Amino acid sequence: MAPEVAEFLGWVLRRAGVEPANYRQTALARRLQACLRSLHVRTIEEARAALSRQPELATAAAGALLIGVTSFFRDPNVFDYLDQKILPSLAPPGQGLRVWSAGCADGAELYSMAILLAEHHRLTGSHLLGTDCRAEALQRARRGWFDVRWLLGGLPEALRDRHFVRDAAGWRIDEAMRQVVCWAQSDLLSEPLFDAPLWDLILCRNVAIYLEPAAAASLWTRLTTRLREGGILVVGKAERPDAEQPLRRLAPCLFQKLGGVRA
Ligand SMILES: C[S@@+](CC[C@H](N)C(=O)[O-])C[C@H]1O[C@@H](n2cnc3c(N)ncnc32)[C@H](O)[C@@H]1O
């Protein structure tokens, strides 16, 4: 990557509070055009001028680099496995679970888990947390409102009708569900992670794929440390925690922390 491109992308990412050296340079370079488009400019010079006139645009520019793509029940096989194999056995019937969506983007992943827990009558008593480094993504997550195109993806109609309320332009997640989930802005790579009690289930999907190997290894260690023994780590389709982690693979994208109960 040309030094001026690297310097510009690094500057934008620092504005979003993340360390550019942790991200794969090739992945970042591929997002340059998207970043420029988000600022409605064609060159880095124009981008710098736009950002000095309107510093608040830096958030959207960083958002374009960090790729916030997500959807409900993304990778349906993973959610089927959680539904059929994990949730029935991860804790005694009726007991709530501690679930963390790390790198939650607009919240569709955590709301998908909330819907599954509700279907298993385990939402009450559960603690659900979504974290992301982008404040504007978390604002959308908190709002819990999604336009129609979003829901056409992976969300089965029956679940949509049970857990969402329709309005003029889209669908809002059921208020009771919105009350149960919590959101927090946090950098997964540098900030202290959320302390005890440990998590039963951590979803960290499609984050490590954009990281340099050393940063990804550090992320897996940080997450595995926060998982209880027997707890489940869910990763993206193209991701795999390194072999050093005390994890065993249960199915594609699903790992269990060694020790404790088996799912
Ligand atoms: C591609 S989205 C994945 C969303 C969801 N996990 C999924 O798979 O559908 C990646 C998310 O990770 C967030 N992210 C990237 N680096 C991060 C970091 N260092 N700390 C916290 N969040 C980060 C991005 O802002 C983005 O919202």
Coordinates of N, CA, C and O in Angstrom, one line a residue, residues 72-225:
F72 N -29.5 -10.7 10.5 CA -30.2 -11.7 11.4 C -29.9 -13.1 11.0 O -29.9 -13.4 9.9
F73 N -29.6 -13.9 12.1 CA -29.3 -15.4 11.8 C -28.3 -15.6 10.7 O -28.5 -16.5 9.9
R74 N -27.3 -14.7 10.7 CA -26.2 -14.9 9.7 C -25.6 -16.3 9.9 O -25.3 -16.7 11.0
D75 N -25.3 -17.0 8.8 CA -24.8 -18.4 8.8 C -25.9 -19.2 9.6 O -25.7 -19.6 10.7
P76 N -27.0 -19.5 8.9 CA -28.1 -20.2 9.6 C -27.7 -21.5 10.2 O -28.3 -21.9 11.3
N77 N -26.7 -22.2 9.6 CA -26.4 -23.5 10.2 C -25.8 -23.4 11.7 O -26.0 -24.2 12.5
V78 N -25.1 -22.2 11.9 CA -24.6 -22.0 13.2 C -25.8 -21.8 14.2 O -25.8 -22.3 15.3
F79 N -26.7 -21.0 13.8 CA -27.9 -20.7 14.7 C -28.7 -22.0 14.9 O -29.3 -22.2 16.0
D80 N -28.8 -22.8 13.8 CA -29.5 -24.1 14.0 C -28.8 -25.0 15.1 O -29.5 -25.6 15.9
Y81 N -27.5 -25.0 15.0 CA -26.7 -25.8 16.0 C -26.9 -25.2 17.4 O -27.1 -26.0 18.4
L82 N -26.9 -23.9 17.5 CA -27.1 -23.3 18.8 C -28.5 -23.6 19.3 O -28.7 -24.0 20.5
D83 N -29.5 -23.6 18.4 CA -30.9 -23.8 18.8 C -31.1 -25.3 19.2 O -31.7 -25.5 20.3
Q84 N -30.5 -26.2 18.4 CA -30.9 -27.6 18.7 C -29.9 -28.3 19.6 O -30.3 -29.2 20.4
K85 N -28.6 -27.9 19.6 CA -27.7 -28.7 20.4 C -27.2 -27.9 21.6 O -26.9 -28.5 22.7
I86 N -26.9 -26.6 21.5 CA -26.2 -25.9 22.5 C -27.2 -25.4 23.6 O -27.1 -25.7 24.8
L87 N -28.2 -24.7 23.2 CA -29.1 -24.0 24.2 C -29.8 -25.1 25.1 O -29.9 -24.9 26.3
P88 N -30.2 -26.2 24.5 CA -30.9 -27.2 25.4 C -29.9 -27.8 26.5 O -30.4 -28.3 27.5
S89 N -28.6 -27.7 26.3 CA -27.7 -28.4 27.2 C -26.7 -27.5 27.9 O -25.9 -28.0 28.7
L90 N -26.7 -26.2 27.6 CA -25.6 -25.4 28.2 C -25.9 -25.0 29.6 O -24.9 -24.7 30.3
A91 N -27.1 -25.1 30.0 CA -27.4 -24.8 31.4 C -28.8 -25.5 31.7 O -29.5 -25.9 30.8
P92 N -29.1 -25.7 33.0 CA -30.3 -26.4 33.3 C -31.5 -25.7 32.8 O -31.5 -24.4 32.6
P93 N -32.6 -26.4 32.4 CA -33.8 -25.8 31.8 C -34.3 -24.6 32.6 O -34.2 -24.6 33.9
G94 N -34.7 -23.5 31.9 CA -35.2 -22.3 32.6 C -34.1 -21.4 33.1 O -34.4 -20.2 33.4
Q95 N -32.9 -21.8 33.2 CA -31.9 -20.9 33.7 C -31.4 -20.0 32.6 O -31.2 -20.4 31.4
G96 N -31.2 -18.7 32.9 CA -30.7 -17.7 31.9 C -29.3 -17.9 31.6 O -28.5 -18.7 32.3
L97 N -28.8 -17.3 30.5 CA -27.4 -17.5 30.1 C -26.8 -16.1 29.9 O -27.5 -15.1 29.7
R98 N -25.5 -16.1 30.0 CA -24.7 -14.8 29.8 C -24.1 -14.9 28.4 O -23.3 -15.8 28.1
V99 N -24.6 -14.0 27.6 CA -24.2 -14.0 26.1 C -23.6 -12.7 25.7 O -24.1 -11.6 26.0
W100 N -22.4 -12.8 25.1 CA -21.7 -11.6 24.7 C -21.5 -11.6 23.2 O -20.9 -12.6 22.7
S101 N -22.0 -10.6 22.5 CA -21.7 -10.5 21.0 C -20.6 -9.4 20.9 O -20.8 -8.2 21.1
A102 N -19.3 -9.9 20.6 CA -18.1 -9.0 20.6 C -17.9 -8.6 19.2 O -17.6 -9.4 18.3
G103 N -18.0 -7.3 18.9 CA -18.0 -6.8 17.5 C -19.4 -7.0 16.9 O -19.6 -7.7 16.0
C104 N -20.4 -6.4 17.6 CA -21.8 -6.7 17.4 C -22.4 -5.9 16.2 O -23.5 -6.2 15.8
A105 N -21.7 -4.9 15.7 CA -22.2 -4.0 14.6 C -23.6 -3.5 15.0 O -23.7 -3.0 16.1
D106 N -24.6 -3.6 14.1 CA -25.9 -2.9 14.4 C -26.8 -3.8 15.3 O -28.0 -3.5 15.4
G107 N -26.3 -4.9 15.8 CA -27.0 -5.6 16.8 C -27.8 -6.8 16.4 O -28.4 -7.5 17.2
A108 N -27.8 -7.1 15.0 CA -28.6 -8.2 14.5 C -28.2 -9.5 15.1 O -29.1 -10.4 15.4
E109 N -26.9 -9.7 15.4 CA -26.4 -10.9 15.9 C -26.9 -11.2 17.4 O -27.4 -12.2 17.7
L110 N -26.8 -10.1 18.2 CA -27.3 -10.3 19.6 C -28.8 -10.4 19.7 O -29.3 -11.2 20.4
Y111 N -29.5 -9.6 18.8 CA -31.0 -9.8 18.8 C -31.4 -11.2 18.3 O -32.3 -11.8 18.8
S112 N -30.6 -11.8 17.4 CA -30.9 -13.1 17.0 C -30.8 -14.1 18.2 O -31.6 -15.0 18.3
M113 N -29.7 -13.9 19.0 CA -29.6 -14.7 20.2 C -30.7 -14.5 21.1 O -31.2 -15.4 21.8
A114 N -31.1 -13.2 21.3 CA -32.2 -12.9 22.2 C -33.5 -13.6 21.8 O -34.2 -14.2 22.6
I115 N -33.7 -13.6 20.5 CA -34.9 -14.3 19.9 C -34.8 -15.8 20.2 O -35.8 -16.4 20.7
L116 N -33.6 -16.4 20.0 CA -33.5 -17.9 20.3 C -33.7 -18.1 21.8 O -34.4 -19.1 22.1
L117 N -33.2 -17.3 22.6 CA -33.4 -17.5 24.1 C -34.8 -17.4 24.4 O -35.4 -18.1 25.2
A118 N -35.5 -16.4 23.8 CA -37.0 -16.2 24.1 C -37.7 -17.5 23.6 O -38.6 -18.0 24.3
E119 N -37.3 -18.0 22.5 CA -38.0 -19.2 22.0 C -37.8 -20.4 22.9 O -38.6 -21.3 23.0
H120 N -36.6 -20.4 23.6 CA -36.3 -21.5 24.6 C -36.8 -21.1 26.0 O -36.4 -21.8 26.9
H121 N -37.6 -20.1 26.1 CA -38.0 -19.6 27.4 C -36.9 -19.3 28.4 O -37.0 -19.7 29.6
R122 N -35.8 -18.8 27.9 CA -34.6 -18.5 28.7 C -34.2 -17.1 28.7 O -33.2 -16.7 29.1
L123 N -35.1 -16.2 28.1 CA -34.7 -14.8 28.0 C -34.7 -14.2 29.4 O -33.7 -13.5 29.7
T124 N -35.7 -14.5 30.1 CA -35.8 -13.9 31.5 C -34.6 -14.5 32.3 O -34.4 -15.7 32.3
G125 N -33.9 -13.6 32.9 CA -32.7 -14.1 33.7 C -31.4 -14.2 32.9 O -30.4 -14.5 33.5
S126 N -31.5 -14.0 31.6 CA -30.3 -14.0 30.8 C -29.7 -12.6 30.8 O -30.4 -11.6 31.0
H127 N -28.4 -12.5 30.6 CA -27.7 -11.2 30.5 C -27.1 -11.2 29.1 O -26.3 -12.0 28.7
L128 N -27.5 -10.2 28.3 CA -27.0 -10.2 26.9 C -26.3 -8.8 26.7 O -26.8 -7.8 27.0
L129 N -25.0 -8.9 26.2 CA -24.2 -7.7 26.0 C -23.7 -7.7 24.6 O -23.2 -8.7 24.1
G130 N -23.8 -6.5 23.9 CA -23.2 -6.3 22.6 C -22.2 -5.2 22.7 O -22.5 -4.2 23.3
T131 N -21.0 -5.4 22.2 CA -20.0 -4.4 22.2 C -19.4 -4.2 20.8 O -19.3 -5.1 20.0
D132 N -19.0 -2.9 20.6 CA -18.4 -2.6 19.3 C -17.6 -1.3 19.5 O -17.8 -0.6 20.5
C133 N -16.6 -1.1 18.6 CA -15.8 0.1 18.8 C -16.5 1.3 18.1 O -16.1 2.4 18.3
R134 N -17.6 1.1 17.4 CA -18.2 2.2 16.6 C -19.5 2.6 17.3 O -20.5 1.9 17.4
A135 N -19.5 3.9 17.8 CA -20.6 4.4 18.6 C -21.9 4.4 17.7 O -23.0 4.1 18.2
E136 N -21.7 4.8 16.5 CA -23.0 4.9 15.7 C -23.6 3.6 15.4 O -24.9 3.5 15.3
A137 N -22.8 2.5 15.3 CA -23.4 1.2 15.1 C -24.2 0.8 16.4 O -25.3 0.3 16.3
L138 N -23.7 1.2 17.6 CA -24.3 0.9 18.8 C -25.6 1.7 19.0 O -26.6 1.2 19.5
Q139 N -25.6 2.9 18.5 CA -26.8 3.7 18.5 C -28.0 3.0 17.8 O -29.1 2.9 18.2
R140 N -27.6 2.4 16.6 CA -28.6 1.7 15.8 C -29.1 0.5 16.5 O -30.2 0.1 16.5
A141 N -28.1 -0.2 17.2 CA -28.4 -1.4 17.9 C -29.4 -1.1 19.0 O -30.4 -1.8 19.2
R142 N -29.1 0.0 19.8 CA -30.0 0.4 20.9 C -31.4 0.7 20.4 O -32.4 0.3 21.1
R143 N -31.5 1.3 19.3 CA -32.8 1.7 18.7 C -33.6 0.4 18.4 O -34.8 0.4 18.5
G144 N -32.9 -0.6 17.9 CA -33.6 -1.9 17.7 C -34.6 -1.8 16.5 O -35.6 -2.6 16.5
W145 N -34.4 -0.9 15.6 CA -35.3 -0.7 14.5 C -34.5 -1.1 13.2 O -33.4 -0.7 13.0
F146 N -35.2 -1.8 12.3 CA -34.5 -2.3 11.1 C -35.4 -2.1 9.9 O -36.6 -2.4 10.0
D147 N -34.8 -1.6 8.8 CA -35.7 -1.4 7.7 C -36.0 -2.8 7.0 O -35.4 -3.8 7.3
V148 N -37.0 -2.8 6.1 CA -37.5 -4.0 5.6 C -36.4 -4.9 5.0 O -36.4 -6.1 5.2
R149 N -35.5 -4.3 4.2 CA -34.5 -5.1 3.5 C -33.7 -5.9 4.5 O -33.3 -7.1 4.1
W150 N -33.4 -5.4 5.6 CA -32.6 -6.1 6.6 C -33.2 -7.5 7.0 O -32.5 -8.4 7.2
L151 N -34.5 -7.4 7.2 CA -35.2 -8.6 7.7 C -35.5 -9.6 6.7 O -35.8 -10.7 7.0
L152 N -35.4 -9.2 5.4 CA -35.7 -10.2 4.4 C -34.6 -11.3 4.4 O -34.8 -12.4 3.9
G153 N -33.4 -11.0 4.9 CA -32.3 -11.9 4.9 C -32.6 -13.2 5.6 O -33.4 -14.0 5.2
G154 N -32.1 -13.3 6.8 CA -32.1 -14.6 7.5 C -33.3 -14.8 8.5 O -33.4 -15.9 9.1
L155 N -34.1 -13.8 8.7 CA -35.1 -13.9 9.7 C -36.4 -14.6 9.3 O -37.1 -14.0 8.5
P156 N -36.6 -15.7 9.8 CA -37.9 -16.4 9.4 C -39.1 -15.6 9.8 O -39.1 -14.9 10.9
E157 N -40.1 -15.6 8.9 CA -41.3 -14.7 9.1 C -42.0 -15.0 10.5 O -42.4 -14.1 11.1
A158 N -42.0 -16.3 10.9 CA -42.7 -16.6 12.1 C -42.0 -15.9 13.3 O -42.7 -15.3 14.2
L159 N -40.7 -15.9 13.3 CA -40.0 -15.2 14.4 C -40.1 -13.7 14.3 O -40.3 -13.0 15.3
R160 N -40.1 -13.2 13.1 CA -40.3 -11.8 12.9 C -41.7 -11.4 13.5 O -41.8 -10.4 14.2
D161 N -42.7 -12.1 13.2 CA -44.0 -11.7 13.6 C -44.2 -11.9 15.1 O -44.9 -11.1 15.8
R162 N -43.4 -12.8 15.7 CA -43.5 -12.9 17.2 C -42.7 -11.9 18.0 O -43.1 -11.5 19.1
H163 N -41.6 -11.4 17.4 CA -40.7 -10.6 18.2 C -40.5 -9.2 17.7 O -39.6 -8.5 18.2
F164 N -41.2 -8.8 16.6 CA -41.0 -7.5 16.1 C -42.4 -6.8 15.9 O -43.4 -7.5 15.8
V165 N -42.4 -5.5 16.0 CA -43.6 -4.7 15.7 C -43.4 -3.9 14.5 O -42.3 -3.3 14.3
R166 N -44.3 -4.0 13.6 CA -44.2 -3.3 12.3 C -44.5 -1.8 12.4 O -45.4 -1.4 13.2
D167 N -43.8 -0.9 11.8 CA -44.2 0.5 11.6 C -44.1 0.9 10.2 O -43.9 0.0 9.3
A168 N -44.2 2.2 9.9 CA -44.4 2.6 8.5 C -43.3 2.1 7.6 O -43.5 1.6 6.4
A169 N -42.0 2.2 8.1 CA -40.9 1.9 7.2 C -40.1 0.6 7.5 O -39.2 0.3 6.8
G170 N -40.4 0.0 8.6 CA -39.6 -1.1 9.0 C -40.2 -1.9 10.2 O -41.4 -1.9 10.4
W171 N -39.3 -2.5 10.9 CA -39.7 -3.4 12.0 C -38.9 -3.0 13.3 O -37.6 -2.9 13.2
R172 N -39.5 -2.9 14.4 CA -38.8 -2.6 15.7 C -38.9 -3.9 16.6 O -40.0 -4.5 16.7
I173 N -37.8 -4.2 17.1 CA -37.7 -5.4 18.0 C -38.6 -5.1 19.2 O -38.7 -4.0 19.7
D174 N -39.3 -6.2 19.6 CA -40.2 -6.1 20.8 C -39.5 -5.4 22.0 O -38.4 -5.6 22.3
E175 N -40.3 -4.5 22.6 CA -39.7 -3.6 23.6 C -39.1 -4.4 24.8 O -38.1 -4.1 25.3
A176 N -39.8 -5.5 25.2 CA -39.3 -6.3 26.3 C -37.9 -6.9 26.0 O -37.0 -6.9 26.8
M177 N -37.7 -7.2 24.7 CA -36.4 -7.8 24.3 C -35.4 -6.6 24.3 O -34.2 -6.8 24.7
R178 N -35.8 -5.5 23.9 CA -34.9 -4.3 23.8 C -34.4 -4.0 25.3 O -33.3 -3.5 25.5
Q179 N -35.3 -4.2 26.2 CA -34.9 -3.9 27.6 C -33.9 -4.9 28.2 O -33.1 -4.5 29.1
V180 N -33.9 -6.1 27.7 CA -33.0 -7.1 28.2 C -31.5 -7.0 27.8 O -30.6 -7.3 28.4
V181 N -31.4 -6.4 26.5 CA -30.0 -6.4 26.0 C -29.3 -5.1 26.4 O -29.9 -4.1 26.5
C182 N -28.0 -5.2 26.5 CA -27.2 -4.0 26.9 C -26.1 -3.8 25.8 O -25.7 -4.8 25.2
W183 N -25.7 -2.6 25.6 CA -24.7 -2.3 24.6 C -23.6 -1.4 25.2 O -23.9 -0.6 26.1
A184 N -22.4 -1.6 24.8 CA -21.3 -0.8 25.3 C -20.2 -0.6 24.2 O -19.9 -1.6 23.4
Q185 N -19.7 0.6 24.2 CA -18.6 0.9 23.2 C -17.3 0.4 23.8 O -16.9 0.8 25.0
S186 N -16.5 -0.4 23.1 CA -15.3 -0.9 23.6 C -14.4 -1.4 22.5 O -14.9 -2.0 21.5
D187 N -13.1 -1.2 22.6 CA -12.1 -1.8 21.7 C -11.7 -3.2 22.2 O -11.2 -3.3 23.3
L188 N -12.0 -4.2 21.4 CA -11.8 -5.6 21.9 C -10.3 -5.9 22.1 O -9.9 -6.8 22.7
L189 N -9.5 -5.1 21.4 CA -8.0 -5.4 21.4 C -7.2 -4.7 22.5 O -6.1 -5.1 22.8
S190 N -7.8 -3.6 23.0 CA -6.9 -2.9 23.9 C -7.6 -2.6 25.3 O -6.9 -2.4 26.2
E191 N -8.9 -2.6 25.3 CA -9.5 -2.2 26.6 C -9.7 -3.4 27.5 O -9.8 -4.5 27.0
P192 N -9.8 -3.2 28.8 CA -10.1 -4.3 29.7 C -11.4 -4.9 29.3 O -12.4 -4.1 29.0
L193 N -11.5 -6.2 29.3 CA -12.8 -6.8 28.9 C -13.6 -6.9 30.1 O -13.2 -6.7 31.2
F194 N -14.9 -7.4 29.8 CA -15.9 -7.3 30.9 C -15.7 -8.4 31.9 O -15.5 -9.6 31.5
D195 N -15.6 -8.0 33.2 CA -15.2 -8.9 34.2 C -16.2 -10.0 34.6 O -17.3 -10.1 34.1
A196 N -15.8 -10.7 35.7 CA -16.7 -11.8 36.1 C -18.1 -11.4 36.4 O -18.3 -10.2 36.6
P197 N -19.1 -12.2 36.4 CA -18.9 -13.6 36.0 C -18.6 -13.8 34.6 O -18.9 -13.0 33.7
L198 N -18.0 -15.0 34.3 CA -17.5 -15.3 33.0 C -18.8 -15.6 32.1 O -19.9 -15.8 32.6
W199 N -18.5 -15.6 30.8 CA -19.7 -15.8 29.8 C -19.9 -17.2 29.5 O -19.0 -18.0 29.5
D200 N -21.2 -17.5 29.3 CA -21.6 -18.9 28.8 C -21.4 -19.0 27.3 O -21.0 -20.1 26.8
L201 N -21.6 -17.9 26.6 CA -21.5 -17.9 25.2 C -21.0 -16.6 24.7 O -21.5 -15.6 25.1
I202 N -19.9 -16.7 23.9 CA -19.4 -15.5 23.2 C -19.4 -15.7 21.7 O -19.0 -16.7 21.2
L203 N -20.0 -14.7 21.1 CA -20.0 -14.7 19.6 C -19.0 -13.6 19.2 O -19.2 -12.4 19.5
C204 N -18.0 -14.0 18.5 CA -17.1 -13.0 17.9 C -16.8 -13.4 16.5 O -15.9 -14.2 16.2
R205 N -17.7 -12.9 15.6 CA -17.7 -13.4 14.2 C -17.3 -12.3 13.3 O -17.8 -11.2 13.4
N206 N -16.5 -12.6 12.3 CA -16.1 -11.7 11.3 C -15.5 -10.4 11.8 O -15.7 -9.3 11.3
V207 N -14.7 -10.6 12.8 CA -13.8 -9.5 13.4 C -12.3 -9.9 13.1 O -11.6 -9.2 12.5
A208 N -12.0 -11.1 13.6 CA -10.6 -11.6 13.5 C -10.1 -11.7 12.1 O -8.9 -11.5 11.8
I209 N -11.0 -11.9 11.2 CA -10.7 -12.1 9.7 C -10.0 -10.8 9.2 O -9.2 -10.9 8.3
Y210 N -10.3 -9.7 9.8 CA -9.7 -8.4 9.3 C -8.4 -8.1 10.1 O -7.8 -7.0 9.9
L211 N -8.0 -8.9 11.0 CA -6.8 -8.6 11.9 C -5.5 -9.3 11.4 O -5.5 -10.3 10.8
E212 N -4.4 -8.6 11.7 CA -3.1 -9.2 11.6 C -3.1 -10.4 12.5 O -3.7 -10.5 13.6
P213 N -2.3 -11.5 12.1 CA -2.3 -12.7 12.9 C -2.0 -12.5 14.4 O -2.6 -13.1 15.2
A214 N -1.0 -11.6 14.7 CA -0.7 -11.5 16.2 C -1.9 -10.9 16.9 O -2.2 -11.2 18.0
A215 N -2.6 -9.9 16.3 CA -3.7 -9.3 16.9 C -4.9 -10.3 17.0 O -5.6 -10.3 18.1
A216 N -5.0 -11.1 16.0 CA -6.1 -12.2 16.1 C -5.8 -13.1 17.2 O -6.7 -13.5 18.0
A217 N -4.5 -13.6 17.3 CA -4.2 -14.5 18.4 C -4.4 -13.9 19.8 O -5.0 -14.5 20.7
S218 N -4.1 -12.6 19.9 CA -4.3 -11.9 21.2 C -5.8 -11.8 21.5 O -6.3 -12.0 22.6
L219 N -6.6 -11.6 20.4 CA -8.1 -11.5 20.6 C -8.6 -12.9 21.1 O -9.4 -12.9 22.0
W220 N -8.2 -14.0 20.4 CA -8.7 -15.3 20.9 C -8.4 -15.5 22.3 O -9.2 -16.1 23.1
T221 N -7.2 -15.2 22.7 CA -6.8 -15.4 24.1 C -7.6 -14.6 25.0 O -8.1 -15.1 26.1
R222 N -7.9 -13.3 24.7 CA -8.7 -12.4 25.5 C -10.1 -13.0 25.7 O -10.7 -13.0 26.8
L223 N -10.6 -13.5 24.6 CA -12.0 -14.0 24.6 C -12.1 -15.3 25.4 O -13.0 -15.5 26.2
T224 N -11.2 -16.2 25.1 CA -11.2 -17.5 25.8 C -11.1 -17.4 27.3 O -11.7 -18.1 28.0
T225 N -10.3 -16.4 27.7 CA -10.1 -16.1 29.1 C -11.4 -15.7 29.8 O -11.7 -16.0 30.9

